[in-house]
PDB file of C-alpha atoms in Angstrom:
ATOM      1  CA  UNK A   1     -31.738 -98.842  98.213  1.00  0.00           C
ATOM      2  CA  UNK A   2     -33.213-101.440  95.875  1.00  0.00           C
ATOM      3  CA  UNK A   3     -36.396-103.022  97.183  1.00  0.00           C
ATOM      4  CA  UNK A   4     -37.861-105.610  94.829  1.00  0.00           C
ATOM      5  CA  UNK A   5     -41.325-105.217  96.345  1.00  0.00           C
ATOM      6  CA  UNK A   6     -41.389-101.552  95.229  1.00  0.00           C
ATOM      7  CA  UNK A   7     -39.104-101.485  92.212  1.00  0.00           C
ATOM      8  CA  UNK A   8     -41.034-104.101  90.207  1.00  0.00           C
ATOM      9  CA  UNK A   9     -44.375-102.393  90.855  1.00  0.00           C
ATOM     10  CA  UNK A  10     -42.873 -99.045  89.851  1.00  0.00           C
ATOM     11  CA  UNK A  11     -41.469-100.565  86.645  1.00  0.00           C
ATOM     12  CA  UNK A  12     -44.892-102.047  85.864  1.00  0.00           C
ATOM     13  CA  UNK A  13     -46.552 -98.667  86.445  1.00  0.00           C
ATOM     14  CA  UNK A  14     -44.093 -96.920  84.124  1.00  0.00           C
ATOM     15  CA  UNK A  15     -44.766 -99.537  81.449  1.00  0.00           C
ATOM     16  CA  UNK A  16     -48.550 -99.177  81.857  1.00  0.00           C
ATOM     17  CA  UNK A  17     -48.225 -95.390  81.585  1.00  0.00           C
ATOM     18  CA  UNK A  18     -46.966 -95.826  78.013  1.00  0.00           C
ATOM     19  CA  UNK A  19     -50.108 -97.695  76.914  1.00  0.00           C
ATOM     20  CA  UNK A  20     -51.710 -94.430  75.842  1.00  0.00           C
ATOM     21  CA  UNK A  21     -54.283 -95.968  73.499  1.00  0.00           C
ATOM     22  CA  UNK A  22     -55.691 -98.072  76.337  1.00  0.00           C
ATOM     23  CA  UNK A  23     -55.660 -95.041  78.625  1.00  0.00           C
ATOM     24  CA  UNK A  24     -57.640 -93.083  75.993  1.00  0.00           C
ATOM     25  CA  UNK A  25     -60.259 -95.886  75.902  1.00  0.00           C
ATOM     26  CA  UNK A  26     -60.465 -95.837  79.704  1.00  0.00           C
ATOM     27  CA  UNK A  27     -60.872 -92.038  79.765  1.00  0.00           C
ATOM     28  CA  UNK A  28     -63.551 -92.074  77.070  1.00  0.00           C
ATOM     29  CA  UNK A  29     -65.603 -94.761  78.813  1.00  0.00           C
ATOM     30  CA  UNK A  30     -65.418 -93.138  82.254  1.00  0.00           C
ATOM     31  CA  UNK A  31     -66.497 -89.766  80.864  1.00  0.00           C
ATOM     32  CA  UNK A  32     -69.099 -90.827  78.285  1.00  0.00           C
ATOM     33  CA  UNK A  33     -70.583 -94.259  79.017  1.00  0.00           C
ATOM     34  CA  UNK A  34     -73.212 -94.958  81.703  1.00  0.00           C
ATOM     35  CA  UNK A  35     -72.320 -97.818  84.046  1.00  0.00           C
ATOM     36  CA  UNK A  36     -75.458 -99.795  83.199  1.00  0.00           C
ATOM     37  CA  UNK A  37     -74.076-100.636  79.728  1.00  0.00           C
ATOM     38  CA  UNK A  38     -72.641-104.103  79.086  1.00  0.00           C
ATOM     39  CA  UNK A  39     -69.422-104.270  77.122  1.00  0.00           C
ATOM     40  CA  UNK A  40     -68.058-107.127  75.039  1.00  0.00           C
ATOM     41  CA  UNK A  41     -64.287-107.256  74.516  1.00  0.00           C
ATOM     42  CA  UNK A  42     -61.394-109.660  74.139  1.00  0.00           C
ATOM     43  CA  UNK A  43     -60.218-111.417  77.281  1.00  0.00           C
ATOM     44  CA  UNK A  44     -56.905-109.539  77.505  1.00  0.00           C
ATOM     45  CA  UNK A  45     -58.699-106.167  77.472  1.00  0.00           C
ATOM     46  CA  UNK A  46     -61.009-107.046  80.365  1.00  0.00           C
ATOM     47  CA  UNK A  47     -58.471-106.168  83.074  1.00  0.00           C
ATOM     48  CA  UNK A  48     -57.189-102.991  81.475  1.00  0.00           C
ATOM     49  CA  UNK A  49     -58.570-100.713  80.187  1.00  0.00           C
ATOM     50  CA  UNK A  50     -62.097-101.962  80.947  1.00  0.00           C
ATOM     51  CA  UNK A  51     -62.190-103.210  84.546  1.00  0.00           C
ATOM     52  CA  UNK A  52     -61.147 -99.890  86.155  1.00  0.00           C
ATOM     53  CA  UNK A  53     -64.087 -98.158  84.423  1.00  0.00           C
ATOM     54  CA  UNK A  54     -66.527-100.292  86.503  1.00  0.00           C
ATOM     55  CA  UNK A  55     -68.676-100.947  83.428  1.00  0.00           C
ATOM     56  CA  UNK A  56     -70.302-104.379  83.171  1.00  0.00           C
ATOM     57  CA  UNK A  57     -68.667-107.014  80.973  1.00  0.00           C
ATOM     58  CA  UNK A  58     -69.803-110.323  79.528  1.00  0.00           C
ATOM     59  CA  UNK A  59     -66.767-112.036  80.989  1.00  0.00           C
ATOM     60  CA  UNK A  60     -63.809-110.860  83.026  1.00  0.00           C
ATOM     61  CA  UNK A  61     -60.612-112.471  84.253  1.00  0.00           C
ATOM     62  CA  UNK A  62     -61.354-115.626  86.229  1.00  0.00           C
ATOM     63  CA  UNK A  63     -59.998-114.217  89.520  1.00  0.00           C
ATOM     64  CA  UNK A  64     -62.581-111.423  89.431  1.00  0.00           C
ATOM     65  CA  UNK A  65     -65.563-113.434  88.187  1.00  0.00           C
ATOM     66  CA  UNK A  66     -68.677-114.193  90.172  1.00  0.00           C
ATOM     67  CA  UNK A  67     -68.130-117.646  91.732  1.00  0.00           C
ATOM     68  CA  UNK A  68     -71.845-118.475  91.414  1.00  0.00           C
ATOM     69  CA  UNK A  69     -71.861-118.085  87.630  1.00  0.00           C
ATOM     70  CA  UNK A  70     -69.998-120.402  85.268  1.00  0.00           C
ATOM     71  CA  UNK A  71     -66.822-118.654  84.139  1.00  0.00           C
ATOM     72  CA  UNK A  72     -66.274-121.231  81.386  1.00  0.00           C
ATOM     73  CA  UNK A  73     -69.757-120.649  79.969  1.00  0.00           C
ATOM     74  CA  UNK A  74     -69.366-116.870  79.967  1.00  0.00           C
ATOM     75  CA  UNK A  75     -65.941-117.135  78.358  1.00  0.00           C
ATOM     76  CA  UNK A  76     -67.284-119.472  75.667  1.00  0.00           C
ATOM     77  CA  UNK A  77     -70.222-117.121  75.060  1.00  0.00           C
ATOM     78  CA  UNK A  78     -67.874-114.151  74.791  1.00  0.00           C
ATOM     79  CA  UNK A  79     -65.817-115.955  72.170  1.00  0.00           C
ATOM     80  CA  UNK A  80     -68.935-116.946  70.200  1.00  0.00           C
ATOM     81  CA  UNK A  81     -70.161-113.349  70.106  1.00  0.00           C
ATOM     82  CA  UNK A  82     -66.781-111.927  69.084  1.00  0.00           C
ATOM     83  CA  UNK A  83     -66.480-114.606  66.427  1.00  0.00           C
ATOM     84  CA  UNK A  84     -69.956-113.713  65.155  1.00  0.00           C
ATOM     85  CA  UNK A  85     -68.830-110.132  64.589  1.00  0.00           C
ATOM     86  CA  UNK A  86     -65.467-110.816  62.963  1.00  0.00           C
ATOM     87  CA  UNK A  87     -65.395-114.316  61.466  1.00  0.00           C
ATOM     88  CA  UNK A  88     -66.239-115.234  57.871  1.00  0.00           C
ATOM     89  CA  UNK A  89     -68.368-118.155  59.159  1.00  0.00           C
ATOM     90  CA  UNK A  90     -69.966-116.981  62.424  1.00  0.00           C
ATOM     91  CA  UNK A  91     -71.807-119.247  64.821  1.00  0.00           C
ATOM     92  CA  UNK A  92     -75.524-118.744  64.282  1.00  0.00           C
ATOM     93  CA  UNK A  93     -76.485-119.322  67.931  1.00  0.00           C
ATOM     94  CA  UNK A  94     -74.444-116.278  68.947  1.00  0.00           C
ATOM     95  CA  UNK A  95     -77.283-113.914  68.014  1.00  0.00           C
ATOM     96  CA  UNK A  96     -79.349-114.883  71.063  1.00  0.00           C
ATOM     97  CA  UNK A  97     -76.311-114.435  73.315  1.00  0.00           C
ATOM     98  CA  UNK A  98     -76.126-110.712  72.567  1.00  0.00           C
ATOM     99  CA  UNK A  99     -79.666-110.338  73.867  1.00  0.00           C
ATOM    100  CA  UNK A 100     -79.109-112.723  76.786  1.00  0.00           C
ATOM    101  CA  UNK A 101     -76.180-110.652  78.077  1.00  0.00           C
ATOM    102  CA  UNK A 102     -77.747-107.350  77.009  1.00  0.00           C
ATOM    103  CA  UNK A 103     -74.568-106.316  75.182  1.00  0.00           C
ATOM    104  CA  UNK A 104     -74.732-102.633  74.323  1.00  0.00           C
ATOM    105  CA  UNK A 105     -71.088-101.938  73.433  1.00  0.00           C
ATOM    106  CA  UNK A 106     -68.197-103.725  71.779  1.00  0.00           C
ATOM    107  CA  UNK A 107     -64.512-102.868  72.016  1.00  0.00           C
ATOM    108  CA  UNK A 108     -62.413-104.240  69.170  1.00  0.00           C
ATOM    109  CA  UNK A 109     -58.813-103.856  68.151  1.00  0.00           C
ATOM    110  CA  UNK A 110     -58.593-101.998  64.861  1.00  0.00           C
ATOM    111  CA  UNK A 111     -57.356-105.178  63.175  1.00  0.00           C
ATOM    112  CA  UNK A 112     -60.544-106.962  64.329  1.00  0.00           C
ATOM    113  CA  UNK A 113     -62.639-103.952  63.366  1.00  0.00           C
ATOM    114  CA  UNK A 114     -61.269-104.292  59.820  1.00  0.00           C
ATOM    115  CA  UNK A 115     -62.971-107.743  59.758  1.00  0.00           C
ATOM    116  CA  UNK A 116     -66.134-106.485  61.500  1.00  0.00           C
ATOM    117  CA  UNK A 117     -69.484-107.326  59.951  1.00  0.00           C
ATOM    118  CA  UNK A 118     -72.417-105.275  61.165  1.00  0.00           C
ATOM    119  CA  UNK A 119     -74.965-107.743  62.564  1.00  0.00           C
ATOM    120  CA  UNK A 120     -78.418-107.956  61.002  1.00  0.00           C
ATOM    121  CA  UNK A 121     -80.058-107.879  64.440  1.00  0.00           C
ATOM    122  CA  UNK A 122     -78.606-104.506  65.463  1.00  0.00           C
ATOM    123  CA  UNK A 123     -77.479-101.157  64.219  1.00  0.00           C
ATOM    124  CA  UNK A 124     -73.975-100.348  65.333  1.00  0.00           C
ATOM    125  CA  UNK A 125     -72.188 -97.032  65.457  1.00  0.00           C
ATOM    126  CA  UNK A 126     -68.565 -96.135  66.159  1.00  0.00           C
ATOM    127  CA  UNK A 127     -68.416 -93.783  69.140  1.00  0.00           C
ATOM    128  CA  UNK A 128     -64.664 -93.829  69.746  1.00  0.00           C
ATOM    129  CA  UNK A 129     -61.611 -94.738  67.708  1.00  0.00           C
ATOM    130  CA  UNK A 130     -57.873 -94.267  68.181  1.00  0.00           C
ATOM    131  CA  UNK A 131     -54.823 -95.856  66.563  1.00  0.00           C
ATOM    132  CA  UNK A 132     -55.388 -99.220  68.312  1.00  0.00           C
ATOM    133  CA  UNK A 133     -59.067 -99.610  69.287  1.00  0.00           C
ATOM    134  CA  UNK A 134     -62.616 -99.028  68.062  1.00  0.00           C
ATOM    135  CA  UNK A 135     -65.593 -98.776  70.443  1.00  0.00           C
ATOM    136  CA  UNK A 136     -69.081 -99.374  69.039  1.00  0.00           C
ATOM    137  CA  UNK A 137     -72.595 -99.089  70.428  1.00  0.00           C
ATOM    138  CA  UNK A 138     -75.446-101.463  69.560  1.00  0.00           C
ATOM    139  CA  UNK A 139     -79.107-100.582  69.059  1.00  0.00           C
ATOM    140  CA  UNK A 140     -81.112-103.774  68.722  1.00  0.00           C
ATOM    141  CA  UNK A 141     -83.694-104.386  66.015  1.00  0.00           C
ATOM    142  CA  UNK A 142     -86.311-106.124  68.179  1.00  0.00           C
ATOM    143  CA  UNK A 143     -87.787-108.180  65.323  1.00  0.00           C
ATOM    144  CA  UNK A 144     -84.404-109.706  64.452  1.00  0.00           C
ATOM    145  CA  UNK A 145     -83.751-110.936  67.998  1.00  0.00           C
ATOM    146  CA  UNK A 146     -86.662-113.348  67.926  1.00  0.00           C
ATOM    147  CA  UNK A 147     -84.635-115.827  65.819  1.00  0.00           C
TER     148      UNK A 147
END
């Protein structure tokens, strides 16, 4: 018996099962990160591995966003902050956004981490790394945030 309603979902589950690096990130966060932390990550990582951990995010897929808060603004802010950390010419107004959203963690692909510049306003530390992803924590330097 071939039921499309089951067979496609099963195929998707088998495919997801092979994303071991994402599963390792999920497992690390659920076991080691308190839920009151706010995580910054690329849009495509917000659904998996981050959303199932229940940790807060700056922005998540539009279908799961709070309808009373501007999705477009949060998405733009997310992109500004990620650009600040990895771009040769970061947007200067991004510094205040980290404080506004209370970002305490950042998940980057290892290719983005290779371009990572430690921000002057915070001390960052790698707490998890595998062959695809790097997870960092942020400790803010209070004086620097008053820019």
